[in-house]
Short mmCIF file of C-alpha atoms (C1' of nucleotides) in Angstrom, two decimals:
data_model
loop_
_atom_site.label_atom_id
_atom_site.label_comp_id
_atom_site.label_asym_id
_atom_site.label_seq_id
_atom_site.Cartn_x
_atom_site.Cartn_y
_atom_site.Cartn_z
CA UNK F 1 -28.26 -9.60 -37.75
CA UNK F 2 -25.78 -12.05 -38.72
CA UNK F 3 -25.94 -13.66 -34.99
CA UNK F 4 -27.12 -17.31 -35.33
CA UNK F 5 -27.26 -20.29 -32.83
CA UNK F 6 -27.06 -23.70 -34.14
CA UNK F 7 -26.89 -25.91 -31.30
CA UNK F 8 -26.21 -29.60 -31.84
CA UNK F 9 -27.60 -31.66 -28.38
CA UNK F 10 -26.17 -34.09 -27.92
CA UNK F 11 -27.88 -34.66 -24.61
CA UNK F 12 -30.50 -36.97 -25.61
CA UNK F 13 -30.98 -38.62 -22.54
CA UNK F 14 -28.22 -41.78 -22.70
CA UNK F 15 -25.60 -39.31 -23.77
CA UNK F 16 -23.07 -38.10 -20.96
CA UNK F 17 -23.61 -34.42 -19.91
CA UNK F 18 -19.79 -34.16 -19.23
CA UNK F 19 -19.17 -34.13 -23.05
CA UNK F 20 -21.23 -30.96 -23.16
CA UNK F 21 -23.37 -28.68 -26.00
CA UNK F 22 -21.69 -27.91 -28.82
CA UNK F 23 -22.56 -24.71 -29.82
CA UNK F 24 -22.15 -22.73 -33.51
CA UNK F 25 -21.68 -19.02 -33.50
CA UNK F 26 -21.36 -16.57 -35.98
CA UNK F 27 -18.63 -13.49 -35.77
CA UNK F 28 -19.35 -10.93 -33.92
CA UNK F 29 -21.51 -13.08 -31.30
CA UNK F 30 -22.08 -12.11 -28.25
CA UNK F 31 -21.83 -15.07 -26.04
CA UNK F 32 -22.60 -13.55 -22.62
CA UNK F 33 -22.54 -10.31 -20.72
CA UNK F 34 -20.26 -8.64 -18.15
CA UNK F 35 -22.84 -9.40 -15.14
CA UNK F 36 -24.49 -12.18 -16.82
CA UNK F 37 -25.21 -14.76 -14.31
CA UNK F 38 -22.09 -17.39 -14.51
CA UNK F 39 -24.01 -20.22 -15.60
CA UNK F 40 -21.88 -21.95 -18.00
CA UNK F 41 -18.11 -22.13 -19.06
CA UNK F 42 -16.83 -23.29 -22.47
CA UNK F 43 -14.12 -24.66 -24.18
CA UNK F 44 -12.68 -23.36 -27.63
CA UNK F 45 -13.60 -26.19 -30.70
CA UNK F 46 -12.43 -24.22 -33.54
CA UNK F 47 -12.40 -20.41 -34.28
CA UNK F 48 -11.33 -17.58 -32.20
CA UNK F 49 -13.27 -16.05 -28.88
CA UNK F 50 -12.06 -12.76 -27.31
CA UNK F 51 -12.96 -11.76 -23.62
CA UNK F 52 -13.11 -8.18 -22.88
CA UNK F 53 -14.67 -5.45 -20.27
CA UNK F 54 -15.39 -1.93 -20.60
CA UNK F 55 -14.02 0.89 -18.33
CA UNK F 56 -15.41 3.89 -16.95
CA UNK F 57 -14.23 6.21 -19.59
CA UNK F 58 -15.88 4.07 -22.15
CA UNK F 59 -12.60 2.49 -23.72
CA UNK F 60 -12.63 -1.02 -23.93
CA UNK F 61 -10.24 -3.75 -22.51
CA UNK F 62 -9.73 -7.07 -23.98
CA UNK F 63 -8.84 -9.78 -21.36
CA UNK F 64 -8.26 -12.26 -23.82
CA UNK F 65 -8.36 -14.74 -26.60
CA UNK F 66 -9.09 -18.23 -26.83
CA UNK F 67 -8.53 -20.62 -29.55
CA UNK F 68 -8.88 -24.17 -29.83
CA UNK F 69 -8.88 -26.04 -26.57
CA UNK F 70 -8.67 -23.20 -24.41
CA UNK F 71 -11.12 -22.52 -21.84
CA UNK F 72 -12.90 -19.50 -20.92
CA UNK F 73 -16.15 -18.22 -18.77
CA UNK F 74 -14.91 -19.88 -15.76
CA UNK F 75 -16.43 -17.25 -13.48
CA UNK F 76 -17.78 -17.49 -10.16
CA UNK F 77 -21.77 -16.49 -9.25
CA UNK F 78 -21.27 -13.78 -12.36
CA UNK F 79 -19.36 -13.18 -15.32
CA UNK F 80 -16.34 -10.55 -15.04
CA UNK F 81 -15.95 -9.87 -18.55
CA UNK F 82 -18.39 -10.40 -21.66
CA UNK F 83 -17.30 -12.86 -24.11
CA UNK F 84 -17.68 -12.41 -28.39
CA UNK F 85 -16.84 -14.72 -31.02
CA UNK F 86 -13.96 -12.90 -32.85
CA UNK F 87 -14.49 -15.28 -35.87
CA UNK F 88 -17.56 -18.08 -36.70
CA UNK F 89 -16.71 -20.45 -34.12
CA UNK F 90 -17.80 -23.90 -32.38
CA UNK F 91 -17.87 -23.86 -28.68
CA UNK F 92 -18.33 -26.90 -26.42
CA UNK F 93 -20.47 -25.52 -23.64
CA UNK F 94 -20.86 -26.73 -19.65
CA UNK F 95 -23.10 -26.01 -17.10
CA UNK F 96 -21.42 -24.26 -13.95
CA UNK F 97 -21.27 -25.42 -10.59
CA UNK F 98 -22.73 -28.60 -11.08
CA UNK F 99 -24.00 -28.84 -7.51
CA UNK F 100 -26.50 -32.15 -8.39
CA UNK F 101 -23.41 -34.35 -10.11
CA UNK F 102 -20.53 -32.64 -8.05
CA UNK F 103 -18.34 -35.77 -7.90
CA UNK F 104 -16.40 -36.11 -10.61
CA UNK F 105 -16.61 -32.44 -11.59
CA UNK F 106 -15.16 -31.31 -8.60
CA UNK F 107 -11.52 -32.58 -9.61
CA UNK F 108 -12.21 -31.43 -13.01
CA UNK F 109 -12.75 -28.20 -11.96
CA UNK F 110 -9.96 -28.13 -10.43
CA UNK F 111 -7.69 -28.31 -13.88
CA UNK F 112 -10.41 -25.86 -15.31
CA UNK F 113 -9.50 -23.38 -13.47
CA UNK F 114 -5.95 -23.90 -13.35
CA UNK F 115 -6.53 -23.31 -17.13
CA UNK F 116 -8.31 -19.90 -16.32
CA UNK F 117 -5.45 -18.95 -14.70
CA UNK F 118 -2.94 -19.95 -16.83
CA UNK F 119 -4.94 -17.69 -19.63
CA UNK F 120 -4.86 -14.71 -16.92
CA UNK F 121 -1.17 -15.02 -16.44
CA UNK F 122 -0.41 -14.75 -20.16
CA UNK F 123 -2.26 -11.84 -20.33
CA UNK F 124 -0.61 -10.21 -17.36
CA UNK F 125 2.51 -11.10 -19.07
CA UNK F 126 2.03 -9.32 -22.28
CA UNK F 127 1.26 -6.33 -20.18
CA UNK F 128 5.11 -6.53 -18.57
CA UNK F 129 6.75 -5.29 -22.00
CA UNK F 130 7.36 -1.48 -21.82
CA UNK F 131 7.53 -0.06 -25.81
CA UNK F 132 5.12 -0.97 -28.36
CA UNK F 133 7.15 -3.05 -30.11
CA UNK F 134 8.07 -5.06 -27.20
CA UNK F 135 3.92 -5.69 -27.09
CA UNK F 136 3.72 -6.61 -30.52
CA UNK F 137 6.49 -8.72 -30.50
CA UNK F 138 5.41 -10.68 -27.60
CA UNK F 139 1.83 -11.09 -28.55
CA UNK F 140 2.91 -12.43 -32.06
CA UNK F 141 4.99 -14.80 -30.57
CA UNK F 142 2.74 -15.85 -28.41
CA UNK F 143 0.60 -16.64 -31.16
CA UNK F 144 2.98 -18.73 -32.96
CA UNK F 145 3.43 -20.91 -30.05
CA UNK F 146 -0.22 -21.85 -29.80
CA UNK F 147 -0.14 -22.45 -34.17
CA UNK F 148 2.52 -24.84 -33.34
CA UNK F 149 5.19 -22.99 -33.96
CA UNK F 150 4.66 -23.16 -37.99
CA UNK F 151 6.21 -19.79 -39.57
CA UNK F 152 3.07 -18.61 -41.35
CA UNK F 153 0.40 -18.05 -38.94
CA UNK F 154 -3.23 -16.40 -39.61
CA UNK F 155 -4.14 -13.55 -37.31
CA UNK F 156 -7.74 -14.04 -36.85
CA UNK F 157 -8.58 -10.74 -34.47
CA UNK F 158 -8.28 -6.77 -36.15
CA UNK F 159 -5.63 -4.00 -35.20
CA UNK F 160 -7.94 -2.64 -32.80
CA UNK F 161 -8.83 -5.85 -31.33
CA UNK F 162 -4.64 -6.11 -30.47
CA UNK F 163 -4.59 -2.45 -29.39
CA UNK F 164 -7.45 -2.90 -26.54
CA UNK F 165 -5.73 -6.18 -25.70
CA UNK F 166 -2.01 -4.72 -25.58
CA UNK F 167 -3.60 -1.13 -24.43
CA UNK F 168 -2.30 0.25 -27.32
CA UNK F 169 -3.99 2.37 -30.15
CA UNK F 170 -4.46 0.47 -33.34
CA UNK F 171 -2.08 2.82 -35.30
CA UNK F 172 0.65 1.89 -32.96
CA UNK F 173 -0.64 -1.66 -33.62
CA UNK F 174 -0.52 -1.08 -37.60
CA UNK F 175 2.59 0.92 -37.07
CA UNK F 176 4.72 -1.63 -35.15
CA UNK F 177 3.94 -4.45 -37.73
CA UNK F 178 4.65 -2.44 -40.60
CA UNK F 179 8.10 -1.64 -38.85
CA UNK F 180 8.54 -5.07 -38.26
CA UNK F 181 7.95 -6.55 -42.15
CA UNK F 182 10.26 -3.18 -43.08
CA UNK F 183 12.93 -5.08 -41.01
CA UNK F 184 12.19 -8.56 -42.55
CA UNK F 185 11.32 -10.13 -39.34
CA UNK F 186 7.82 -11.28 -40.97
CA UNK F 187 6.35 -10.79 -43.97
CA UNK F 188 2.90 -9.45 -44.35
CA UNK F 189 0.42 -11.83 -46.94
CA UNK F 190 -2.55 -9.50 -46.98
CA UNK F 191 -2.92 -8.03 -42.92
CA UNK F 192 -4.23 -10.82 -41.18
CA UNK F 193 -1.77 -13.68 -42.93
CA UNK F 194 2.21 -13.16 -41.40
CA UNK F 195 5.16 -14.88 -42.09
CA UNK F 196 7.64 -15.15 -39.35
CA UNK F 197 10.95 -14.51 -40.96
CA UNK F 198 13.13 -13.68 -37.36
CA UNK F 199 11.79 -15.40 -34.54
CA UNK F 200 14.73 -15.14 -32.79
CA UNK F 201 15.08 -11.48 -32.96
CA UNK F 202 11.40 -11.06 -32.03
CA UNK F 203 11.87 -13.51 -28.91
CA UNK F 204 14.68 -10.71 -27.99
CA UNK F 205 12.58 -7.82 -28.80
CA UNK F 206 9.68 -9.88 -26.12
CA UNK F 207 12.10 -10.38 -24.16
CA UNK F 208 10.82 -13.89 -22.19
CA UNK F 209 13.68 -16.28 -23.06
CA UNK F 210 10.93 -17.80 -24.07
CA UNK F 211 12.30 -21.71 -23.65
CA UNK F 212 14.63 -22.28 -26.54
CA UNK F 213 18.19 -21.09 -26.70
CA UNK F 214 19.98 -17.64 -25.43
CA UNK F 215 19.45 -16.49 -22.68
CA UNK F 216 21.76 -13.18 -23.66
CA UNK F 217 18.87 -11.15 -24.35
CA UNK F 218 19.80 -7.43 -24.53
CA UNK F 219 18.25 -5.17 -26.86
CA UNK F 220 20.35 -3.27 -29.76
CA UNK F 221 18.77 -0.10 -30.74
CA UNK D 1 21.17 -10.70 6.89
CA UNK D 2 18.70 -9.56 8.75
CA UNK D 3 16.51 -12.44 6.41
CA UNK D 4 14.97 -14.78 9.63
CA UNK D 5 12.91 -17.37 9.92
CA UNK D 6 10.68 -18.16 12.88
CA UNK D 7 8.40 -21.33 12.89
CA UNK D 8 5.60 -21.68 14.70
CA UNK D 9 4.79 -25.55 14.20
CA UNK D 10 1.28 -26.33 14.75
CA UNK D 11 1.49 -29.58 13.02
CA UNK D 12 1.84 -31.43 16.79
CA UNK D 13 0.15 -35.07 15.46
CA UNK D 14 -3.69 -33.80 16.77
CA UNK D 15 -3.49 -30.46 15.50
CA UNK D 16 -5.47 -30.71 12.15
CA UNK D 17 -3.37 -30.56 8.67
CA UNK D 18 -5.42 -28.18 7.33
CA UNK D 19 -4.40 -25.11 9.86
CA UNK D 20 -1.16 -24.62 8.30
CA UNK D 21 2.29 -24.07 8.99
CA UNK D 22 2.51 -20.20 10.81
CA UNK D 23 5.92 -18.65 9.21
CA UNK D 24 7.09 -15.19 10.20
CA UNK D 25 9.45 -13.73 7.72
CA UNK D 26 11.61 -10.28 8.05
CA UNK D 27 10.90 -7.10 5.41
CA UNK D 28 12.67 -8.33 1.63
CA UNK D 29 12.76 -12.12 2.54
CA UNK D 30 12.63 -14.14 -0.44
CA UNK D 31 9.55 -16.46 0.10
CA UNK D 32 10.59 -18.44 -3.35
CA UNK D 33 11.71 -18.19 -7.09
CA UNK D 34 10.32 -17.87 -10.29
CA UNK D 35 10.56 -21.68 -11.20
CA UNK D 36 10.93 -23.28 -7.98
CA UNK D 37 8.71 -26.66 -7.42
CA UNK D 38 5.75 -25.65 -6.24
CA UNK D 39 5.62 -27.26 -3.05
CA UNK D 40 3.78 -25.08 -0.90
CA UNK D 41 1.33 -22.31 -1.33
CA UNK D 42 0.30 -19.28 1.08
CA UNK D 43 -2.24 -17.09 3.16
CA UNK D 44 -1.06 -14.12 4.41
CA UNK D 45 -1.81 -13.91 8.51
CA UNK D 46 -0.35 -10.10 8.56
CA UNK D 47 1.59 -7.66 6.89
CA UNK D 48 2.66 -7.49 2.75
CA UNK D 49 3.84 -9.78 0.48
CA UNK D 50 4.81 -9.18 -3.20
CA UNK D 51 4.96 -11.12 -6.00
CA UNK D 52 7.20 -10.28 -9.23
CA UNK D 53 8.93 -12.02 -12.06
CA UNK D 54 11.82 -10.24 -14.28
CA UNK D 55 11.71 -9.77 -18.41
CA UNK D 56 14.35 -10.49 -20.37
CA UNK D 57 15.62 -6.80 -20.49
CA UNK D 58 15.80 -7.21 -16.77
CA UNK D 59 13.18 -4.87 -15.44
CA UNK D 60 10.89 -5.95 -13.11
CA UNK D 61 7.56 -7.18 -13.00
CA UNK D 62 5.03 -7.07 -9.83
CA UNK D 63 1.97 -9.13 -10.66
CA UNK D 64 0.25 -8.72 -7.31
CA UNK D 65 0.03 -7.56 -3.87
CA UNK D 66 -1.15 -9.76 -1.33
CA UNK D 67 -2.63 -8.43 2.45
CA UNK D 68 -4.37 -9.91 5.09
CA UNK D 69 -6.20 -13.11 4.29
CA UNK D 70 -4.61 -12.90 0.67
CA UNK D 71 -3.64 -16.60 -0.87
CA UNK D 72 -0.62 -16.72 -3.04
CA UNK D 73 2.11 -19.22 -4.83
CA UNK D 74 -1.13 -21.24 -5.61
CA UNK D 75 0.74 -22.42 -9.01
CA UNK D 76 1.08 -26.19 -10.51
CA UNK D 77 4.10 -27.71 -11.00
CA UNK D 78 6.67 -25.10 -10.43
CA UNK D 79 5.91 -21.03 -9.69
CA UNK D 80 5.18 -18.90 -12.86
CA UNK D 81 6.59 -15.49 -10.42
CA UNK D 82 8.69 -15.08 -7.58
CA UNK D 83 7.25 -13.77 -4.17
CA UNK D 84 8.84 -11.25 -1.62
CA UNK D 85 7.97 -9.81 2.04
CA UNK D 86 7.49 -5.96 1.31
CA UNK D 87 7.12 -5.55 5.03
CA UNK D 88 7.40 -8.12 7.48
CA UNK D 89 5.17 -10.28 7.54
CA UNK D 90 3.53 -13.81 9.36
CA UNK D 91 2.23 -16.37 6.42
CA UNK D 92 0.08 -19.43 6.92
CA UNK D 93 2.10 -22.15 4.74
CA UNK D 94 0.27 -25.10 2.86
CA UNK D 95 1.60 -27.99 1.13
CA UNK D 96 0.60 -28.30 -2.29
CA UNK D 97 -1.02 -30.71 -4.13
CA UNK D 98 -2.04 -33.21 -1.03
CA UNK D 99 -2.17 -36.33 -3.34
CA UNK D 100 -2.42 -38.77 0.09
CA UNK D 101 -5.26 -36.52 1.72
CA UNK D 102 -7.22 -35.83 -1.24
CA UNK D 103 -10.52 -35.43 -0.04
CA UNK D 104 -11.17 -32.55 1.75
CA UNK D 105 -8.92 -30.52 0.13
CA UNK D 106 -9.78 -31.22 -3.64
CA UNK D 107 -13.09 -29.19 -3.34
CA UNK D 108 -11.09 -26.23 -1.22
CA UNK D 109 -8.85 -26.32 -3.74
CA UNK D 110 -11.42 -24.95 -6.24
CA UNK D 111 -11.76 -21.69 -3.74
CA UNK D 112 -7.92 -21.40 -3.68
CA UNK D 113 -7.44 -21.20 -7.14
CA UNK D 114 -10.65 -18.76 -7.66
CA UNK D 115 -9.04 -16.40 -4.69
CA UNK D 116 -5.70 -16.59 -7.17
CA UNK D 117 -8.11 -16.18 -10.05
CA UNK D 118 -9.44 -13.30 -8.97
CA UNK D 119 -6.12 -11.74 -7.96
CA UNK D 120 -5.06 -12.22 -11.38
CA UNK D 121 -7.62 -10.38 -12.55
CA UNK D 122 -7.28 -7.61 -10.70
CA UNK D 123 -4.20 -7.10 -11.74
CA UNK D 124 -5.07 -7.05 -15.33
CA UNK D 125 -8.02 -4.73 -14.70
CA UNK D 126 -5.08 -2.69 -13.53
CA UNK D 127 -3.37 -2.76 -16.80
CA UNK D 128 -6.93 -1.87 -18.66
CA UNK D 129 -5.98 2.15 -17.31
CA UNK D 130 -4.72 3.97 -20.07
CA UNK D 131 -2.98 7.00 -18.31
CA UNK D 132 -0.71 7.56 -15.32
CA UNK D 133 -3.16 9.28 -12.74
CA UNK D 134 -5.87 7.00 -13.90
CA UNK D 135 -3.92 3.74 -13.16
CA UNK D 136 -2.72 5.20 -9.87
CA UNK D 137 -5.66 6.26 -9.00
CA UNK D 138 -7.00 2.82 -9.26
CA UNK D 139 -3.87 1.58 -7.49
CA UNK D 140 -5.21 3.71 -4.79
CA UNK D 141 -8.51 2.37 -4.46
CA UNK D 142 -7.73 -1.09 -4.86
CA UNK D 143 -5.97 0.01 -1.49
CA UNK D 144 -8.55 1.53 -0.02
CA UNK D 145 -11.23 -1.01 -0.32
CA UNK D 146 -9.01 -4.04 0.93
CA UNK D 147 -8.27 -1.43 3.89
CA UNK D 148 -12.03 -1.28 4.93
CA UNK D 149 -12.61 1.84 3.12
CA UNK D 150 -10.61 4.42 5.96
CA UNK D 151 -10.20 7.39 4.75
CA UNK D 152 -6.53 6.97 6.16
CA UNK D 153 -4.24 4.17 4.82
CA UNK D 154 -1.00 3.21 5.15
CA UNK D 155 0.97 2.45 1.46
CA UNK D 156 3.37 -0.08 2.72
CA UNK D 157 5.47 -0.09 -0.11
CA UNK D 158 7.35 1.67 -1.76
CA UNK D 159 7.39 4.03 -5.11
CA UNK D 160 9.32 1.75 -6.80
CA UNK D 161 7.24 -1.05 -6.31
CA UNK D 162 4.23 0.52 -7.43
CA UNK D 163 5.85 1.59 -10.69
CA UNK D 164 6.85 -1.95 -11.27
CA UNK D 165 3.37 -3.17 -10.60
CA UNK D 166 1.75 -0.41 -12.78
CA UNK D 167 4.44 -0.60 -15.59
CA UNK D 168 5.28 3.10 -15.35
CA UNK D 169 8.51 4.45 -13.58
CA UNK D 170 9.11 5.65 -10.06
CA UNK D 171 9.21 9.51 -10.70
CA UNK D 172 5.93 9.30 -12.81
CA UNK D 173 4.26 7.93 -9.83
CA UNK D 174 6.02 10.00 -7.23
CA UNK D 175 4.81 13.28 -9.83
CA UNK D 176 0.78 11.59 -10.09
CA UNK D 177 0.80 11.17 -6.31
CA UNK D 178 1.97 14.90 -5.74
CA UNK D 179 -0.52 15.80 -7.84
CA UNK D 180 -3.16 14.10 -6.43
CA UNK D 181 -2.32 15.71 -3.34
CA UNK D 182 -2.11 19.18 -4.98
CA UNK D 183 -5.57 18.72 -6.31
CA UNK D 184 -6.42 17.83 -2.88
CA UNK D 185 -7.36 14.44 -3.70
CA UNK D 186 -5.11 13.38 -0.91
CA UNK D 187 -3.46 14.22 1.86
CA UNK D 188 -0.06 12.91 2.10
CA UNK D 189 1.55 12.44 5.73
CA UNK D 190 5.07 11.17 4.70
CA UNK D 191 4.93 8.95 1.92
CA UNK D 192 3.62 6.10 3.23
CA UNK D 193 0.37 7.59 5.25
CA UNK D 194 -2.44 8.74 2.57
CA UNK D 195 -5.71 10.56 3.69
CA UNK D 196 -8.07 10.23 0.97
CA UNK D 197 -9.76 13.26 0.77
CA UNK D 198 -11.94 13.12 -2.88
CA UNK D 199 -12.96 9.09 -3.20
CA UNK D 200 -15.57 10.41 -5.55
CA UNK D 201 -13.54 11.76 -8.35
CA UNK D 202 -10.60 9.69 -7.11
CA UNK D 203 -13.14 6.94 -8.45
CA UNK D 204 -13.94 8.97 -11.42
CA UNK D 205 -10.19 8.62 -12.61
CA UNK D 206 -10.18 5.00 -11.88
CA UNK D 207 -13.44 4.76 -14.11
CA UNK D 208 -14.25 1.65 -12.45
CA UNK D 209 -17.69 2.69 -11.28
CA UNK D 210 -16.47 0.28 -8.49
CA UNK D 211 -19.81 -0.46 -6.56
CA UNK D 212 -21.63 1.55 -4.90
CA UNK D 213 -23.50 4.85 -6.35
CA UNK D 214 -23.14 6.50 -9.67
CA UNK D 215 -22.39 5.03 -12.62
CA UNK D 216 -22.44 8.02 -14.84
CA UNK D 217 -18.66 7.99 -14.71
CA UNK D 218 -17.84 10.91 -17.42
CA UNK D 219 -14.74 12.44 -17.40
CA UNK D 220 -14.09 16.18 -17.16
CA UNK D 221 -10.46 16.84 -18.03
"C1'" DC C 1 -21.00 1.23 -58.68
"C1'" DG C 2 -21.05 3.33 -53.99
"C1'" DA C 3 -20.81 2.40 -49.12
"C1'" DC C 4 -18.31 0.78 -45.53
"C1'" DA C 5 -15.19 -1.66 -42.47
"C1'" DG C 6 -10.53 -2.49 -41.80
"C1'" DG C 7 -5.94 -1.03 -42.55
"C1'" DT C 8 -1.94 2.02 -43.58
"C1'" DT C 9 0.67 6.13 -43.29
"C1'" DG C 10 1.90 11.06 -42.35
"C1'" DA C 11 2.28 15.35 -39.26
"C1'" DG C 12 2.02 17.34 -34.94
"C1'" DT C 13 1.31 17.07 -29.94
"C1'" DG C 14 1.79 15.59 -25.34
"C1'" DA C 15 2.28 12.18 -21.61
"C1'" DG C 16 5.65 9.66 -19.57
"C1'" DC C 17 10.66 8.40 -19.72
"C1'" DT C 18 15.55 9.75 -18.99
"C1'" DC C 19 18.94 12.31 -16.83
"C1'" DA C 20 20.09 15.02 -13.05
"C1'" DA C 21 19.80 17.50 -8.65
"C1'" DG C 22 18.22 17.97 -4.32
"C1'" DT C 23 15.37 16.71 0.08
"C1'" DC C 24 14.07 13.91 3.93
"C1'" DG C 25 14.54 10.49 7.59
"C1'" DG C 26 16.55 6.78 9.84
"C1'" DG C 27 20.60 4.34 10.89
"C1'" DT C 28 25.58 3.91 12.28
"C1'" DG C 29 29.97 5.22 13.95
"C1'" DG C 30 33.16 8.53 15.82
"C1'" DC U 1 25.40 14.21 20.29
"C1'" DC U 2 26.56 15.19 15.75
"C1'" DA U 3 28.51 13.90 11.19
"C1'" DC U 4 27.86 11.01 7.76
"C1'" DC U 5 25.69 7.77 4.79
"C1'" DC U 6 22.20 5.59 2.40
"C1'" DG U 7 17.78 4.40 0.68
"C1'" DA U 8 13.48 6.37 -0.47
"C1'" DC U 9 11.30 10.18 -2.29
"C1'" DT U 10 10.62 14.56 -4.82
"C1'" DT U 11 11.17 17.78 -8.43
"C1'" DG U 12 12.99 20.01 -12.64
"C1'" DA U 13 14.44 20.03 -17.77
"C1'" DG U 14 14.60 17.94 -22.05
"C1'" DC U 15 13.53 14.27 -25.19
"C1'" DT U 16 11.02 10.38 -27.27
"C1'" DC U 17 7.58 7.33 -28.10
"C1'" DA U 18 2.94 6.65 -28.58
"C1'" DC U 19 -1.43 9.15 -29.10
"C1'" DT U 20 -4.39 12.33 -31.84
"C1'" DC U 21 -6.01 14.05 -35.99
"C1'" DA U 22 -6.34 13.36 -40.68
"C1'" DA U 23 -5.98 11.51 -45.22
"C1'" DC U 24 -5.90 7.77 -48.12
"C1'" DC U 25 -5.92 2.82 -49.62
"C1'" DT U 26 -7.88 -1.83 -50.20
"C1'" DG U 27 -11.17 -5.39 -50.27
"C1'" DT U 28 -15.94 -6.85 -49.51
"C1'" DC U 29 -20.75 -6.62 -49.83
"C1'" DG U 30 -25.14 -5.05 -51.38
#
DNA sequence: CGACAGGTTGAGTGAGCTCAAGTCGGGTGG
DNA sequence: CCACCCGACTTGAGCTCACTCAACCTGTCG
């Protein structure tokens, strides 16, 4: 209903296809399939995109979720997860193995997919934390680091798009942020605005040493 | 100790670059570190390799399993995990980022780093599994399938590590397997040997619909 | 104003963790 | 050869954290 494509082509013939299609989607868009033939990847302009696959049982599994500059659909012969805008967004889209213009591509593609990976990693990470809070903690932080570390942040995805990416239930989700603002480590400004009061004590409750300072991590009950 | 390295150098000047550097390396060897340059990455020729980083409350993290024909350690800049020889095992070695031979190897790259892509992701669709038997049972198959689909395959390692690489603890794993194997799922022959008896509903846990036949995965508890 | 999606919170249950024995097999030394 | 040890594995008992079920709140949209 509310899914729209503007697209703005900018491939009138002079233009360089390398910039790519900058595409306009409204929330909720569903930007390709699980099984989908691979035929283009795309790169985050502004807004939020989540990636996400559905198991056997029916329950679904968010891969993960891009914001600006990040890259995403960088799948070989077939996509391995669909892809939906989480908010309106602006996507710069490419065509896929570019087998006609495959020269300077092929070193591009190179840092591409080093990108893909990099995004696959962090979500392999989040998975190492144990509790719930642990989770939480370290997808929040995570968060912060790609708002640029500024202490209010905007959460841009629901609960239950946080409890199918941290495989948790979306009460646990609520749950372990209430807990959190109880304890004054953020402070809650309507439930998708948070404050980040403690980061400190959250990087402890992650538990990465993520970069900055001790390295004394150990958890007080 | 009993940590050994034997080189078999095939770089003599006409031998081609691109073979590799054979390494054979004893059971728990220490291939390299969690933020070690990146200097080389890795095929496995034979046996297991495993590789792991640690969180900040110290418990362990396995983020992959690599067998015959496996790449690993294909990471830029320095290595996000550390990798270990669950068995012994015979690697073909690869220097990294060939900046003086670029040509050749820039488009091969792009294969590499898909073969680590996909590993990734396999390991997340790991994660996706909500309970115990359902993420060992997809342990299992993800075993099974890389073994050529036997009915009879060896689990080379042990408990522990696959607790670690399904975030759940040793006895939970040791209980699902005995389970299995009371259900007659499985047939255990000492820990290590598993007879699959049930792939069907061993695949109906999993809920992966992985491939071939039904797809009306439905769950009878 | 009602409908609805998203979010919060409570009560009870159960899966998986912790703690604790105990078993099995392969090595090593007397 | 047997005693012993040690690492890997198994199994039981109890507890806790996260899930389930359920109610309610809040803001938005028609």
């Amino acid at each position: 209903m509310t899914d729209l494509i503007t697209v703005y082509s900018r491939e009138a013939d002079g233009e360089q296809r390398s910039a790519g299609q900058l595409v306009s989607l409204n929330k909720g868009f569903v930007i390709y399939h699980e099984c989908d033939p691979a035929n283009h990847w795309y790169e985050v302009v502004s807004g939020t995109v989540r990636t996400c696959r559905f198991m056997g049982d029916g329950h679904r599994q968010l891969t993960g979720f891009f914001y600006c500059n990040d890259v995403f659909g960088v799948d070989h012969g077939h996509y391995r997860e669909s892809a939906e805008a989480v908010t309106g967004v602006v996507l710069r889209r490419f065509a896929a193995a570019p087998s006609s213009q495959a020269e300077s591509t092929t070193e591009a593609r190179g840092r591409i997919l080093e990108r893909a990976l990099e995004s696959a990693r962090q979500c392999i990470f989040l998975f190492g934390h144990r509790t719930a809070a642990n989770r939480v903690a370290a997808f929040l932080i995570s968060i912060v680091d790609r708002s640029g570390g500024r202490s209010g942040v905007r959460i841009p995805m629901t609960r239950s798009d946080i409890a199918d990416h941290l495989n948790l239930t979306l009460h646990t989700v609520s749950r372990t942020i209430s807990e959190f603002a109880k304890r004054r480590l953020i402070v809650l400004d309507g439930p998708q605005n948070i404050r980040i009061l403690d980061l400190e004590q959250l990087r402890l409750l992650a538990g990465d040493g993520g970069g900055d300072g001790d390295e004394h991590a150990r958890e007080s009950a």
